[in-house]
Each structure stands twice: as C-alpha cells, then as structure tokens.
Short mmCIF file of C-alpha atoms in Angstrom, two decimals:
data_model
loop_
_atom_site.label_atom_id
_atom_site.label_comp_id
_atom_site.label_asym_id
_atom_site.label_seq_id
_atom_site.Cartn_x
_atom_site.Cartn_y
_atom_site.Cartn_z
CA MET A 22 111.16 128.45 81.01
CA GLN A 23 112.30 131.81 82.40
CA ALA A 24 115.71 133.21 81.50
CA SER A 25 118.27 133.43 84.29
CA SER A 26 119.08 136.88 85.68
CA ARG A 27 122.70 135.80 86.22
CA THR A 28 125.24 136.72 83.55
CA CYS A 29 127.90 134.44 82.15
CA SER A 30 131.38 135.09 83.63
CA GLY A 31 133.43 132.99 81.20
CA THR A 32 133.50 130.13 78.75
CA GLY A 33 133.05 127.49 81.45
CA GLY A 34 130.06 129.32 82.87
CA CYS A 35 128.43 129.66 79.45
CA ARG A 36 128.93 125.97 78.75
CA SER A 37 127.36 125.05 82.08
CA ALA A 38 124.39 127.27 81.38
CA GLN A 39 123.94 125.68 77.94
CA LEU A 40 124.00 122.20 79.42
CA LEU A 41 121.46 123.19 82.06
CA CYS A 42 119.15 124.66 79.43
CA GLU A 43 119.46 121.58 77.23
CA ALA A 44 118.65 119.33 80.19
CA ALA A 45 115.62 121.49 80.99
CA ARG A 46 114.39 121.28 77.38
CA LYS A 47 114.72 117.48 77.36
CA HIS A 48 112.86 117.25 80.66
CA PHE A 49 110.09 119.46 79.25
CA HIS A 50 109.65 117.31 76.14
CA ARG A 51 109.69 114.09 78.20
CA SER A 52 107.02 115.58 80.45
CA ARG A 53 104.87 116.48 77.44
CA SER A 54 105.22 112.93 76.11
CA LYS A 55 104.33 111.34 79.45
CA SER A 56 101.30 113.59 79.85
CA GLY A 57 99.88 112.21 76.60
CA MET A 58 100.14 115.44 74.62
CA THR A 59 100.44 114.79 70.88
CA ARG A 60 103.45 116.38 69.25
CA ARG A 61 102.65 118.29 66.07
CA ARG A 62 104.95 116.19 63.91
CA ASP A 63 103.05 113.02 64.90
CA ILE A 64 99.76 114.29 63.47
CA MET A 65 98.97 112.82 60.05
CA LYS A 66 96.41 113.29 57.32
CA ILE A 67 94.74 109.90 56.91
CA ALA A 68 92.07 108.79 54.44
CA PHE A 69 89.71 106.15 55.83
CA ILE A 70 87.71 104.21 53.24
CA GLY A 71 84.92 101.95 54.53
CA LEU A 72 82.96 103.11 57.59
CA GLY A 73 80.85 100.06 58.37
CA ASN A 74 80.41 98.38 61.75
CA MET A 75 84.18 98.16 62.22
CA GLY A 76 85.50 101.09 60.21
CA GLY A 77 83.33 103.74 61.83
CA GLY A 78 84.74 103.17 65.30
CA MET A 79 88.27 102.80 63.97
CA ALA A 80 88.13 106.14 62.15
CA ALA A 81 86.72 107.83 65.27
CA ASN A 82 89.68 106.57 67.32
CA LEU A 83 92.13 108.03 64.82
CA VAL A 84 90.43 111.40 65.26
CA LYS A 85 90.68 111.04 69.05
CA ALA A 86 94.41 110.47 68.64
CA GLY A 87 94.69 113.87 66.96
CA HIS A 88 94.92 112.80 63.32
CA GLU A 89 93.15 114.62 60.49
CA VAL A 90 90.85 111.95 59.05
CA HIS A 91 89.27 112.17 55.58
CA ALA A 92 86.47 109.63 55.32
CA PHE A 93 84.49 107.97 52.55
CA ASP A 94 81.71 105.40 52.48
CA LEU A 95 78.81 104.62 50.15
CA SER A 96 76.41 104.97 53.08
CA GLU A 97 75.17 108.47 53.86
CA ASP A 98 74.37 107.40 57.42
CA ALA A 99 77.93 106.15 57.92
CA LEU A 100 79.32 109.43 56.59
CA ALA A 101 77.06 111.43 58.90
CA LYS A 102 78.28 109.46 61.92
CA ALA A 103 81.89 109.91 60.84
CA GLN A 104 81.34 113.65 60.58
CA GLU A 105 79.87 113.68 64.10
CA HIS A 106 83.08 112.03 65.31
CA GLY A 107 85.22 114.73 63.71
CA CYS A 108 86.07 113.26 60.31
CA ALA A 109 86.09 115.35 57.16
CA ILE A 110 83.74 113.55 54.77
CA HIS A 111 84.05 113.21 51.01
CA SER A 112 81.78 112.17 48.15
CA ALA A 113 84.41 110.11 46.29
CA VAL A 114 87.48 108.04 47.12
CA PRO A 115 89.94 110.04 44.95
CA GLU A 116 88.83 113.19 46.72
CA ALA A 117 89.37 111.60 50.14
CA VAL A 118 92.87 110.29 49.37
CA ALA A 119 94.23 113.47 47.78
CA ASN A 120 97.11 115.01 49.75
CA VAL A 121 97.09 112.45 52.58
CA ASP A 122 99.99 110.73 54.31
CA ALA A 123 98.24 107.36 54.58
CA VAL A 124 95.16 105.48 53.39
CA VAL A 125 93.33 102.97 55.61
CA THR A 126 90.72 100.67 54.07
CA MET A 127 88.15 98.40 55.72
CA LEU A 128 86.21 96.76 52.90
CA PRO A 129 83.97 93.68 52.50
CA ASN A 130 86.02 91.40 50.23
CA GLY A 131 89.04 91.00 48.01
CA ALA A 132 87.31 91.97 44.77
CA ILE A 133 86.24 95.31 46.24
CA VAL A 134 89.69 95.90 47.76
CA LYS A 135 91.33 95.36 44.37
CA SER A 136 88.80 97.55 42.58
CA VAL A 137 89.13 100.43 45.04
CA TYR A 138 92.92 100.43 45.07
CA THR A 139 93.48 99.97 41.34
CA GLY A 140 90.70 102.32 40.24
CA GLU A 141 90.51 104.99 42.95
CA VAL A 142 93.56 105.03 45.22
CA ILE A 143 96.72 104.12 43.28
CA GLY A 144 97.68 107.16 41.23
CA LYS A 145 95.25 109.39 43.14
CA ALA A 146 96.99 109.41 46.55
CA PRO A 147 100.37 111.22 46.75
CA LYS A 148 103.41 109.15 45.81
CA GLY A 149 105.06 107.70 48.89
CA ALA A 150 101.82 107.47 50.87
CA LEU A 151 101.39 104.42 53.07
CA PHE A 152 98.45 102.07 52.40
CA LEU A 153 96.98 99.94 55.19
CA ASP A 154 94.31 97.44 54.19
CA CYS A 155 92.51 96.20 57.30
CA SER A 156 89.97 94.13 55.36
CA THR A 157 89.86 90.34 55.70
CA ILE A 158 90.56 89.00 52.21
CA ASP A 159 92.35 86.15 50.45
CA VAL A 160 96.13 86.04 50.60
CA ALA A 161 96.63 86.11 46.82
CA THR A 162 94.66 89.33 46.37
CA ALA A 163 96.43 90.98 49.31
CA ARG A 164 99.79 90.24 47.70
CA GLU A 165 98.65 91.25 44.23
CA VAL A 166 97.31 94.63 45.32
CA ALA A 167 100.41 95.35 47.41
CA GLY A 168 102.60 94.52 44.43
CA LEU A 169 100.69 96.93 42.22
CA ALA A 170 100.88 99.65 44.86
CA GLU A 171 104.59 99.23 45.41
CA ALA A 172 105.28 99.23 41.67
CA ALA A 173 103.51 102.61 41.52
CA GLY A 174 105.68 104.10 44.28
CA TYR A 175 103.66 103.39 47.42
CA ARG A 176 104.27 101.33 50.55
CA MET A 177 101.57 98.92 51.72
CA VAL A 178 100.72 96.53 54.54
CA ASP A 179 97.88 94.09 55.03
CA ALA A 180 96.55 94.54 58.57
CA PRO A 181 93.39 92.50 59.28
CA VAL A 182 91.92 92.74 62.77
CA SER A 183 90.56 90.61 65.57
CA GLY A 184 88.23 91.86 68.27
CA GLY A 185 84.82 92.69 66.80
CA ILE A 186 82.66 95.82 66.90
CA ALA A 187 83.05 96.53 70.61
CA ALA A 188 86.85 96.45 70.30
CA ALA A 189 86.73 98.65 67.19
CA ASN A 190 84.78 101.26 69.13
CA ALA A 191 86.96 100.96 72.22
CA GLY A 192 90.27 101.05 70.35
CA THR A 193 91.27 97.59 71.58
CA LEU A 194 91.62 95.62 68.35
CA THR A 195 94.46 93.22 67.62
CA PHE A 196 96.15 93.93 64.29
CA MET A 197 98.14 91.20 62.53
CA VAL A 198 100.30 92.99 59.99
CA GLY A 199 102.06 91.78 56.86
CA GLY A 200 104.65 93.96 55.18
CA ALA A 201 108.28 95.07 55.03
CA ASP A 202 109.94 96.15 58.29
CA GLU A 203 110.02 99.83 57.34
CA ALA A 204 106.37 99.85 56.26
CA PHE A 205 105.36 98.05 59.45
CA GLY A 206 107.19 100.61 61.57
CA LYS A 207 105.27 103.45 59.97
CA ALA A 208 101.97 101.54 60.01
CA LYS A 209 102.29 100.74 63.71
CA ALA A 210 102.08 104.42 64.67
CA ILE A 211 98.78 104.70 62.78
CA LEU A 212 97.33 101.44 64.11
CA GLU A 213 98.17 101.93 67.78
CA PRO A 214 95.32 104.37 68.59
CA MET A 215 92.90 101.66 67.40
CA ALA A 216 94.61 98.72 69.09
CA LYS A 217 95.50 96.78 72.19
CA ALA A 218 98.13 94.90 70.16
CA VAL A 219 99.89 95.45 66.81
CA ILE A 220 101.89 92.39 65.76
CA HIS A 221 104.20 92.05 62.76
CA ALA A 222 103.29 88.72 61.17
CA GLY A 223 105.91 88.82 58.41
CA ALA A 224 105.99 89.71 54.72
CA ILE A 225 103.01 90.99 52.71
CA GLY A 226 100.07 88.58 52.98
CA SER A 227 101.19 87.20 56.36
CA GLY A 228 98.55 89.23 58.16
CA GLN A 229 95.85 87.52 56.11
CA VAL A 230 97.39 84.10 56.78
CA ALA A 231 97.30 84.81 60.52
CA LYS A 232 93.70 86.02 60.33
CA MET A 233 92.39 82.98 58.44
CA CYS A 234 94.13 80.57 60.83
CA ASN A 235 92.92 82.46 63.89
CA ASN A 236 89.29 82.56 62.77
CA MET A 237 89.28 78.93 61.71
CA LEU A 238 90.44 78.06 65.22
CA LEU A 239 87.79 80.38 66.70
CA ALA A 240 85.01 78.68 64.71
CA ILE A 241 86.17 75.25 65.88
CA HIS A 242 86.32 76.45 69.49
CA MET A 243 82.85 77.98 69.28
CA ILE A 244 81.22 74.85 67.87
CA GLY A 245 82.93 72.65 70.47
CA THR A 246 81.91 75.01 73.27
CA CYS A 247 78.28 74.96 72.11
CA GLU A 248 78.27 71.18 71.90
CA ALA A 249 79.72 70.82 75.39
CA LEU A 250 77.22 73.24 76.95
CA ALA A 251 74.31 71.48 75.24
CA LEU A 252 75.58 68.02 76.23
CA ALA A 253 76.03 69.05 79.86
CA GLU A 254 72.43 70.26 80.08
CA LYS A 255 70.93 67.25 78.32
CA ALA A 256 72.94 64.88 80.53
CA GLY A 257 71.55 66.51 83.67
CA LEU A 258 74.35 68.91 84.66
CA ASP A 259 73.35 72.53 85.34
CA PRO A 260 74.95 74.59 82.50
CA GLN A 261 76.09 77.29 84.93
CA THR A 262 77.82 74.63 87.03
CA PHE A 263 79.47 73.24 83.92
CA TYR A 264 80.64 76.75 83.03
CA GLU A 265 82.14 77.24 86.51
CA ILE A 266 84.04 73.96 86.19
CA SER A 267 85.20 74.05 82.58
CA SER A 268 86.14 77.74 82.59
CA LYS A 269 88.64 76.94 85.35
CA SER A 270 89.97 73.68 83.92
CA THR A 271 91.30 72.29 80.67
CA GLY A 272 88.15 73.21 78.74
CA TYR A 273 89.07 76.89 79.08
CA ASN A 274 88.84 78.84 75.82
CA TRP A 275 87.83 82.34 74.69
CA SER A 276 84.41 81.28 73.37
CA LEU A 277 83.51 79.76 76.74
CA ASN A 278 85.16 82.17 79.15
CA ASP A 279 84.80 85.54 77.41
CA TYR A 280 81.97 85.11 74.90
CA THR A 281 79.72 82.43 76.37
CA PRO A 282 77.26 81.35 73.63
CA ALA A 283 74.48 80.18 76.01
CA PRO A 284 72.16 82.94 77.29
CA GLY A 285 72.32 83.80 80.96
CA ILE A 286 75.51 81.80 81.57
CA GLY A 287 79.06 83.00 82.04
CA ALA A 288 80.37 86.10 80.33
CA PRO A 289 77.95 88.61 78.76
CA SER A 290 77.70 88.12 75.00
CA PRO A 291 75.26 88.52 72.08
CA ALA A 292 73.60 85.32 73.36
CA ASP A 293 72.05 87.51 76.05
CA ASN A 294 70.54 89.73 73.36
CA GLY A 295 68.97 87.15 71.05
CA TYR A 296 72.33 86.71 69.25
CA GLN A 297 72.09 90.21 67.79
CA GLY A 298 75.27 92.21 67.25
CA GLY A 299 78.70 90.68 67.69
CA PHE A 300 80.30 88.80 64.79
CA ALA A 301 77.78 87.71 62.18
CA SER A 302 77.70 84.04 61.18
CA ALA A 303 77.84 85.07 57.52
CA LEU A 304 81.17 86.78 58.19
CA MET A 305 82.47 83.73 60.01
CA LEU A 306 81.50 81.63 57.01
CA LYS A 307 83.32 84.07 54.73
CA ASP A 308 86.48 83.72 56.86
CA LEU A 309 86.19 79.94 56.93
CA ARG A 310 85.92 79.81 53.15
CA LEU A 311 89.05 81.95 52.92
CA ALA A 312 90.77 79.48 55.24
CA MET A 313 89.67 76.54 53.10
CA GLU A 314 90.96 78.31 49.99
CA GLY A 315 94.24 79.03 51.75
CA ALA A 316 94.53 75.44 52.95
CA ALA A 317 93.99 74.12 49.43
CA GLY A 318 96.65 76.47 48.08
CA ALA A 319 99.13 75.46 50.77
CA GLY A 320 98.39 71.73 50.55
CA ALA A 321 97.32 71.67 54.22
CA THR A 322 94.91 69.13 55.71
CA VAL A 323 92.24 70.79 57.89
CA PRO A 324 89.45 68.29 58.63
CA MET A 325 88.10 70.20 61.64
CA GLY A 326 88.14 73.41 59.63
CA GLU A 327 86.25 71.70 56.81
CA HIS A 328 83.63 70.40 59.24
CA ALA A 329 83.23 73.84 60.84
CA THR A 330 82.74 75.33 57.37
CA ARG A 331 79.96 72.85 56.59
CA ILE A 332 78.21 73.63 59.89
CA TYR A 333 78.28 77.39 59.37
CA ASP A 334 77.35 77.00 55.71
CA ALA A 335 74.18 75.09 56.70
CA PHE A 336 73.37 77.63 59.44
CA VAL A 337 73.69 80.59 57.08
CA GLU A 338 71.73 78.78 54.37
CA ALA A 339 68.92 78.25 56.91
CA GLY A 340 68.70 82.00 57.54
CA GLY A 341 71.11 82.47 60.41
CA GLY A 342 73.65 84.62 58.57
CA GLY A 343 72.75 87.82 60.40
CA LYS A 344 72.97 86.27 63.86
CA ASP A 345 76.12 86.20 65.95
CA PHE A 346 78.29 83.15 65.27
CA GLY A 347 77.57 81.86 68.78
CA ALA A 348 73.99 81.21 67.65
CA ILE A 349 75.21 77.80 66.52
CA PHE A 350 74.20 76.87 70.08
CA THR A 351 70.54 77.15 69.05
CA THR A 352 70.94 74.31 66.53
CA LEU A 353 71.98 71.79 69.21
#
C-alpha cells in the first residue's frame, strides 16, 4: 500500500487517515484469506506416525496445506513416498515427535496405539502438544490412552475416519472426533485439509463409538445390497434394471448407489477391478468385532450386526480377507 502524498492538517484529518489505513489493512488481510493464501501463524509442525494406505495420503494433504510434516513408518517404501510428497522422514518415533505442535497417528489396532503413545510419544513430544489418533480402535483403549496423555500434560482427541483410500488421497475423509471442546477446536484446523467433514461426536472415545456404529451399519447394508442384486438376477430381472429401480426408490443406500458391489453395474467400485483395492474385508471384520465388543460392554442387542460379523468372519477365513468388502457378492 503506497503512502499518501497529502499531509495531515489537524487531529481530525490524522484520525481519518488512520481509519482509512486500518480499513485498507483489513481489506488486504481478507483478500489474502479469500485467495487461499496460508497465513504464517497457521503453519504447524506436525508429526505423522503410520503411513499405510490411509496415512500416506493424509500426510501428503497436510503438506499441501502448508504444514511442516515429520513422518515415521516401519516401511521404507512408505517413508520414501512420504518424502516424495514433501514430508521430512525420521528413523524413530521419538525423533519425529520432538519439537512438534501436534502428533497424528494412523495405526492398525489398539495395542499398537497404546504401545506407541506410552513408549514413544508421551514424554517425548513437547508438553502441551495436541495428539490426534485417527486409528480405528476399541473405545476403552482410546479413553485409556487419552487419560494417560492428559495426565502427562497433553491434549488428545480420538478422530477415526470414514471414506477409504481414495478419500484419504483426495482429502475428502469424514472425521468423527471425540474430545473436549478446546481440543476439538484445535484439532479441527489440522483435520480440515484432509477432510470433507469434521464432526465433534462428544467426549473422548465418542469418535470410536461413532465409527463402530457406522461401519456395522455399512456391513449390514453391503450384505443386504449383495443379496438383493443376486436375488434379482436369479429371479430373472436384469441386474442393471434392478439397480436403476432400487437406486431411485426406497432401496437406496451408499453400498448400492455409490459403491455397487456387482461388476459392470451402477457406480464404479473395486468390483470392476476384481475386488482389489477399496476397503479390505479383513478390516471390515476387525471393525465388526470392535462393534460386537462395544455392544457387549454397553448391553446393546445387535442381531443384524452379529450376523454380519459371522458372514465376514467366514469370508475372511476362506481366504477373502484381502479383497474389498463388496466381494461378499461373490459368495451368493
């Protein structure tokens, strides 16, 4: 902004000039915000632990948002890809979490989450750092780890995701977040570059409750969708015709409309690629078992969930664990 060549002729004139300059500064900062430019104070140092199918894309999106990402994984290939995406890579978790503002984890199960946090993160990351565990784990472990972290002077949220590998890469995941209001507010700014939605589910552990309920419902929907598609074909109705009808009527659901499990019908999905990629049946079984454990702990009756668990258990036992969970269609 250029300085005015006009001089101030009195107190009123000076005050007017000050107000004009202040208005110009506010307009400039609003323009910077609207143009998508990242303000320096918004940039954070973030450790990302766990760079698998989901974590790799998530970490890359944090880099794209302008954050300084320090990454760790046991896989050399995963570390190499993270480095290609602009992450600083490290050979150990304590090294990655040193001097960061936040730690994000995406790990396979509750036992590993507890081991990593208690042995390599708590006491190694700076006091006051924010922890965000995006893993899908049991509610009890999520609450236990958060309690240990908070007792040691950290803030923590559980923030499991929905959306799969494609959404992780595209930055369009849905995060269901459990934690205190203040912690959620700070976590939201970190999660948004990876998300299409960031929803506060409630207190610590609520994110995991939401995830187990959501995926139990998804498994039930998928099995029902597969059964209906198979029945339509065996009863003499063209499956594509059934799709056109049901996807526009009361049979509408995400598994049918957006992730059709029959090859060559409806929406593109792993079914069109031999059920490779997508969301592995073994992971769906893991989530269903977490839901059954949660149901038992809450005294809830979930007969459809129990039946879905048995179906996926048998499918995984028969060797289908690596296939997308829509491959249940092949058993019908």
